[in-house]
Tab-separated table of C-alpha atoms and ligand atoms in Angstrom:
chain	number	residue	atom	x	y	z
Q	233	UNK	CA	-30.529	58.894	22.787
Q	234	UNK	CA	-34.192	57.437	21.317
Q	235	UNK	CA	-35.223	55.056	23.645
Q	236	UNK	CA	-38.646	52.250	22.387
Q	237	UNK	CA	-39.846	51.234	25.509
Q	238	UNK	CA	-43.202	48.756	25.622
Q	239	UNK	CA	-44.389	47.708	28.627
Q	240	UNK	CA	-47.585	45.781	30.006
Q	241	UNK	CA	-49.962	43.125	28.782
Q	242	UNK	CA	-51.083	42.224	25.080
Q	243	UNK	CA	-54.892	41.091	24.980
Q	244	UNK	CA	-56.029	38.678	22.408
Q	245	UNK	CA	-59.840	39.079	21.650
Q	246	UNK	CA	-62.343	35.681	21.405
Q	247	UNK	CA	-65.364	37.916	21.260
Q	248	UNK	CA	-67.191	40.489	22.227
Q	249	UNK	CA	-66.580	40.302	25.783
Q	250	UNK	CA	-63.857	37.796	26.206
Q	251	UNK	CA	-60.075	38.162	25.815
Q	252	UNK	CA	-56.866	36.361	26.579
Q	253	UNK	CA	-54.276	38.147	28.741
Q	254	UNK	CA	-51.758	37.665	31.314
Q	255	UNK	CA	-51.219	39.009	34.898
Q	256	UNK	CA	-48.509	41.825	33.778
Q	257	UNK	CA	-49.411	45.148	35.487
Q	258	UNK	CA	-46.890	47.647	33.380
Q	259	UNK	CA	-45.001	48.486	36.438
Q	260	UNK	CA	-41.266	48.092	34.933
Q	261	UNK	CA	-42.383	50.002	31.824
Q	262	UNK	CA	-43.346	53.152	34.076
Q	263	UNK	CA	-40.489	53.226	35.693
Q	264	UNK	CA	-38.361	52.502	33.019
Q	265	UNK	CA	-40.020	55.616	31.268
Q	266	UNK	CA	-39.497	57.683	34.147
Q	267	UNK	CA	-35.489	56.747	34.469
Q	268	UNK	CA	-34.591	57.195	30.650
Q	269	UNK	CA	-36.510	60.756	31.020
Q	270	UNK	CA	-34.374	61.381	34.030
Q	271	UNK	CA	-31.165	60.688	31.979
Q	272	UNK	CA	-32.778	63.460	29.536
Q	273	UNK	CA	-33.204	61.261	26.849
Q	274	UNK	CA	-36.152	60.858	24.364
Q	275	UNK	CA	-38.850	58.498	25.005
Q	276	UNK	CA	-41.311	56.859	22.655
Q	277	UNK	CA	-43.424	54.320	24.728
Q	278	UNK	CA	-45.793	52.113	23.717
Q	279	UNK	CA	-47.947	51.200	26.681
Q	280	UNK	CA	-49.875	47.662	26.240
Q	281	UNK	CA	-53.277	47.343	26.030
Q	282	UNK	CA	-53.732	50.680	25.509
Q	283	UNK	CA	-51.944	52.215	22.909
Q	284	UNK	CA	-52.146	48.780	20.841
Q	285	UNK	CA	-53.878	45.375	21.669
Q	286	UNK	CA	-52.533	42.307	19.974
Q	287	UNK	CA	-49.278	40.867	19.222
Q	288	UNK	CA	-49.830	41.202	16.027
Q	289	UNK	CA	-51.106	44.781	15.689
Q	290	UNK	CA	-47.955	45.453	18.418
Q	291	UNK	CA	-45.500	43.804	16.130
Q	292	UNK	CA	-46.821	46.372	12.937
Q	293	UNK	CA	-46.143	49.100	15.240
Q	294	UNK	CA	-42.688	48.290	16.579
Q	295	UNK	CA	-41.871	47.792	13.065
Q	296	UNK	CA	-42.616	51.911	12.475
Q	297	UNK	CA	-41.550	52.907	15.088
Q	298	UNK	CA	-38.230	51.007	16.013
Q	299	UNK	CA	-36.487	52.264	12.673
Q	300	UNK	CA	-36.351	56.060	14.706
Q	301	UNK	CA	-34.987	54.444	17.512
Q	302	UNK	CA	-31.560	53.729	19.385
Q	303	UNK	CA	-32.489	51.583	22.106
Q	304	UNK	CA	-35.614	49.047	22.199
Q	305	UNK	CA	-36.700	47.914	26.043
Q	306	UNK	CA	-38.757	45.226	25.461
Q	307	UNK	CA	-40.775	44.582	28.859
Q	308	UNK	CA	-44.409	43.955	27.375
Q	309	UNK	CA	-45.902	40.514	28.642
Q	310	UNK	CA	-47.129	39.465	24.771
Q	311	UNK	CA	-49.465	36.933	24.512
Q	312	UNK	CA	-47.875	33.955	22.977
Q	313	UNK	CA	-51.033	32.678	21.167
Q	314	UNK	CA	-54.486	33.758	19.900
Q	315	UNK	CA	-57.920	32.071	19.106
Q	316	UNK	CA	-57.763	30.735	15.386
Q	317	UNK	CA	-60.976	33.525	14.728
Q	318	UNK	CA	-62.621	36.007	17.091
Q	319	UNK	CA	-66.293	35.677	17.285
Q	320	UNK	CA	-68.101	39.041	16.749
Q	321	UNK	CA	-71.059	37.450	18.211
Q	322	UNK	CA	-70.701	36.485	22.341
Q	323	UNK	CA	-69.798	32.773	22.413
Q	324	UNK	CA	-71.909	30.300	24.176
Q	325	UNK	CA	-70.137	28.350	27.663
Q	326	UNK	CA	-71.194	25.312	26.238
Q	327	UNK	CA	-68.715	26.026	22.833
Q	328	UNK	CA	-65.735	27.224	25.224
Q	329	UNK	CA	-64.017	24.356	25.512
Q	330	UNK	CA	-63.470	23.506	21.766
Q	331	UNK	CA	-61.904	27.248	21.746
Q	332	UNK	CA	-58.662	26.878	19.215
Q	333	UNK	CA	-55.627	28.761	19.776
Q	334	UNK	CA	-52.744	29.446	16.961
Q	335	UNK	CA	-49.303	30.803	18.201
Q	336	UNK	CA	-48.599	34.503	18.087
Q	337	UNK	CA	-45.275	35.823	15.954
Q	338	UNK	CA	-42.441	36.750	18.273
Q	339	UNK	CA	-41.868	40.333	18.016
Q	340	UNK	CA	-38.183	40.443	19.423
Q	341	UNK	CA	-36.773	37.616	16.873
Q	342	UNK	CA	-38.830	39.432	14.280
Q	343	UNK	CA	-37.757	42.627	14.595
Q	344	UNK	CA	-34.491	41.538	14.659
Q	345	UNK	CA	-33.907	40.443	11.213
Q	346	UNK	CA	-34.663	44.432	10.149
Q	347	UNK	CA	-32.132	45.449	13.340
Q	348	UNK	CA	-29.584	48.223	12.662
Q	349	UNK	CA	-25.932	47.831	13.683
Q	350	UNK	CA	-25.582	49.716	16.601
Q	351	UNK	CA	-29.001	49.162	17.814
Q	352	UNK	CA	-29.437	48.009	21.019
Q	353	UNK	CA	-32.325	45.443	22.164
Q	354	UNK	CA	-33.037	44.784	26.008
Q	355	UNK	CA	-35.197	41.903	27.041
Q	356	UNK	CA	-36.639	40.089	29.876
Q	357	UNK	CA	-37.306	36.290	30.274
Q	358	UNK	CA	-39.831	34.802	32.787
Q	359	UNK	CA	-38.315	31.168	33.441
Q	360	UNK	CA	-39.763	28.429	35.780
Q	361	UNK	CA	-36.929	26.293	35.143
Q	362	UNK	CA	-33.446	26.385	33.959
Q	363	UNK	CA	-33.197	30.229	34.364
Q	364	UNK	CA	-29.900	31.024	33.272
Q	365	UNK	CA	-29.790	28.401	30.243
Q	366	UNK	CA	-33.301	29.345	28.709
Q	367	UNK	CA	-32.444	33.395	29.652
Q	368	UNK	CA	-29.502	32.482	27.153
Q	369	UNK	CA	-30.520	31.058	24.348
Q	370	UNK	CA	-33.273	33.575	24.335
Q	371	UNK	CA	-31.133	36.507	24.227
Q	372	UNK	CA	-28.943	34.923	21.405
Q	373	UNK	CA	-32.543	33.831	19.331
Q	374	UNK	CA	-33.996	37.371	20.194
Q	375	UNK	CA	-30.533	39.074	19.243
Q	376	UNK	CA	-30.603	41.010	22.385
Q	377	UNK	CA	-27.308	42.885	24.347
Q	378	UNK	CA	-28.955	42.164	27.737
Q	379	UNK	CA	-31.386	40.304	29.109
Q	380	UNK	CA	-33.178	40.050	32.151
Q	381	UNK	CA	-34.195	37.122	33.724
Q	382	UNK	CA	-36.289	36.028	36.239
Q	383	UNK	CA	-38.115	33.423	38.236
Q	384	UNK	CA	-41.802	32.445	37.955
Q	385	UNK	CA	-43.536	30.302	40.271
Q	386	UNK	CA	-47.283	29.450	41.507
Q	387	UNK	CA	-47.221	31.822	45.085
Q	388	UNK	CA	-43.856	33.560	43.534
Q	389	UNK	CA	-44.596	35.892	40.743
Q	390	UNK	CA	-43.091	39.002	39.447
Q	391	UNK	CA	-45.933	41.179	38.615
Q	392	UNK	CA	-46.642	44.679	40.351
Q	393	UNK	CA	-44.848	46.667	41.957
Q	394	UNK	CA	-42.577	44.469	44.557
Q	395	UNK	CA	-38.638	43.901	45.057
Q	396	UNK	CA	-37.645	40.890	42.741
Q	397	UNK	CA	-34.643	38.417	42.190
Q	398	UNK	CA	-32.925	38.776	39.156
Q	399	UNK	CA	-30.479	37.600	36.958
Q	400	UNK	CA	-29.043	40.216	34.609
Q	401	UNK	CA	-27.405	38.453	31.413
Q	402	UNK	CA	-24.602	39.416	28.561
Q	403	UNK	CA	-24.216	37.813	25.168
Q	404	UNK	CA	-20.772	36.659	26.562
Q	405	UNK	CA	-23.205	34.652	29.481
Q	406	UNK	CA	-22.110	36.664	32.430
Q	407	UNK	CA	-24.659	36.770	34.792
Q	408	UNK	CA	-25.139	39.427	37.382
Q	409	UNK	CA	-27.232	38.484	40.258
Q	410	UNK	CA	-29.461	41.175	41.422
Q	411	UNK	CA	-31.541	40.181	45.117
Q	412	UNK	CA	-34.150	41.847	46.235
Q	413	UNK	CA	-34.208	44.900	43.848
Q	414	UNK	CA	-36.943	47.257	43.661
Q	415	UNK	CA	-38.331	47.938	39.689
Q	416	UNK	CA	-37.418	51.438	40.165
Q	417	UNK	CA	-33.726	50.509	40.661
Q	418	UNK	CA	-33.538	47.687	38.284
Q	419	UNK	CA	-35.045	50.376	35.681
Q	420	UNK	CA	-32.453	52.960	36.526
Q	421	UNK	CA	-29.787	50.274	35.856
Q	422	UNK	CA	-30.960	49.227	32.538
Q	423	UNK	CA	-31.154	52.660	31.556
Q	424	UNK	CA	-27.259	53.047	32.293
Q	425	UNK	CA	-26.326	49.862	30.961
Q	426	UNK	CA	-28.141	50.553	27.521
Q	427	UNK	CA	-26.082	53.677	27.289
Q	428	UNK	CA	-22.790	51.784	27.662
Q	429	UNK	CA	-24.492	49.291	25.306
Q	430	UNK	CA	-25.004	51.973	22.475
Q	431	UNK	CA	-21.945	53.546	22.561
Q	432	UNK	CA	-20.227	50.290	21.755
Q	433	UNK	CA	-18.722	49.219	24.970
Q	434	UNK	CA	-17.724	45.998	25.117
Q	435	UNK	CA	-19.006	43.788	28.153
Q	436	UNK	CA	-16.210	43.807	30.625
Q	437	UNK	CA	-15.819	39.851	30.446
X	114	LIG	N1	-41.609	38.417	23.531
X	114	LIG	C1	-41.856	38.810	22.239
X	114	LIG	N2	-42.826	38.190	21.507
X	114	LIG	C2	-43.531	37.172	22.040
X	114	LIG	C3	-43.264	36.737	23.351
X	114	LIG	C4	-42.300	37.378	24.075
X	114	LIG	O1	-41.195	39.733	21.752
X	114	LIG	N3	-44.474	36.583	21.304
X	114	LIG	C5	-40.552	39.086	24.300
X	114	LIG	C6	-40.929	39.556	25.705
X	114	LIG	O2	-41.385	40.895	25.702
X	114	LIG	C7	-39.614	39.402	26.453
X	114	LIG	C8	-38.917	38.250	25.755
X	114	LIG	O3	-39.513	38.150	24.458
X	114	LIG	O4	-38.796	40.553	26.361
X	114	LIG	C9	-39.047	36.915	26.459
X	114	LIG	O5	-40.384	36.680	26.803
X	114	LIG	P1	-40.823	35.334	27.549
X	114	LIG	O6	-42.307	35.374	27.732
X	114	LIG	O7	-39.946	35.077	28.724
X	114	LIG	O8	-40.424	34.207	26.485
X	114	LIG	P2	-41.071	33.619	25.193
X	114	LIG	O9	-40.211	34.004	24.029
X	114	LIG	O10	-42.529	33.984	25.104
X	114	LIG	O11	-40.890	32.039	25.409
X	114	LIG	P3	-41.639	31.031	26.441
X	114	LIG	O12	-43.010	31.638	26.723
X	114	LIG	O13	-41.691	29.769	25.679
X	114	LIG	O14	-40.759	30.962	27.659
């Protein structure tokens, strides 16, 4: 199987030495990369900042590349807004605090309107509050067959490379609990449940 996998931070530029970002490190995209290999299948990954910067210039390429593709692991931390214009000059501290922001697109729910029957989407959700709920309605707005879902707090982050609490989620709402996993093992597990996913499998519930 083809398997899209984008991992890691999106930057958004305000000038020529400034950008917005977020504290994503990659880690689930490299070892999601390195379990769908393992399975033997083929792997096009698209590795945030580096091989594109922006939401927007992220959401142009997932739109090439995703028609090619049988499963789409969406684990890239995208910035969810941008500064109204990017300065090409280097802006002044004083003029920082009247920097304007306008909300990014979101790629998932985009992408789905040009999504193939029999495609499979895999997301993740980083929820402060109301976990399982918000995980939901996500994964029915983002037209996903799984999500992931997991708990953000000041002191209690996911980034990096560390075991994390999980909740795994169907589009029939069953949630699988997952404590303590490392990313490694969580990534070999998607990998195996997109398979089921793209052959048509039903969720058991
Ligand atoms: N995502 C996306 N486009 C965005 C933001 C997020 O495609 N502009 C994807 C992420 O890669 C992830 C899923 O959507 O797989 C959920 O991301 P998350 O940050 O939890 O949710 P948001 O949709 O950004 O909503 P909010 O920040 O309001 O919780």
């Amino acid at each position: 199987m083809r398997f899209l996998i984008v991992s890691g931070p999106t930057r958004e530029p305000i000038d020529p030495v400034r950008y917005l970002s977020n504290y994503s490190t990659g880690t689930m995209g490299r070892y999601l990369v390195e379990a769908a290999k393992a399975r033997r299948h083929q792997v096009d990954w698209v590795e945030c900042p580096q091989t594109v910067e922006t939401a927007r210039d992220l959401l142009r390429e997932l739109k090439r590349r995703l028609p090619k593709n049988d499963v789409l692991i969406m684990a890239a931390a995208v910035c969810d807004a941008r500064p109204v214009a990017v300065s090409s000059q280097k802006i002044k501290k004083e003029k920082l605090s009247t920097l304007r922001l306008i909300k990014n697109p979101d790629i998932l729910q985009e992408l789905s309107k040009s999504k193939k029957k029999g495609q499979v989407f895999i997301g993740f959700a980083l929820e402060s509050g109301n976990l399982l709920k918000n995980g939901y309605e996500k994964l029915r707005r983002k037209m996903l067959g799984l999500i992931v879902v997991q708990k953000v707090v000041k002191n209690n982050t996911p980034f990096g490379d560390k075991l994390i609490d999980a909740f795994l989620v169907d589009v029939c709402g069953c949630v699988e609990p997952l404590k303590k996993i490392s990313k490694k093992k969580l990534a070999r597990l998607l990998i195996q449940r997109a398979e089921v996913l793209a052959r048509g499998v039903s969720p058991r519930c």
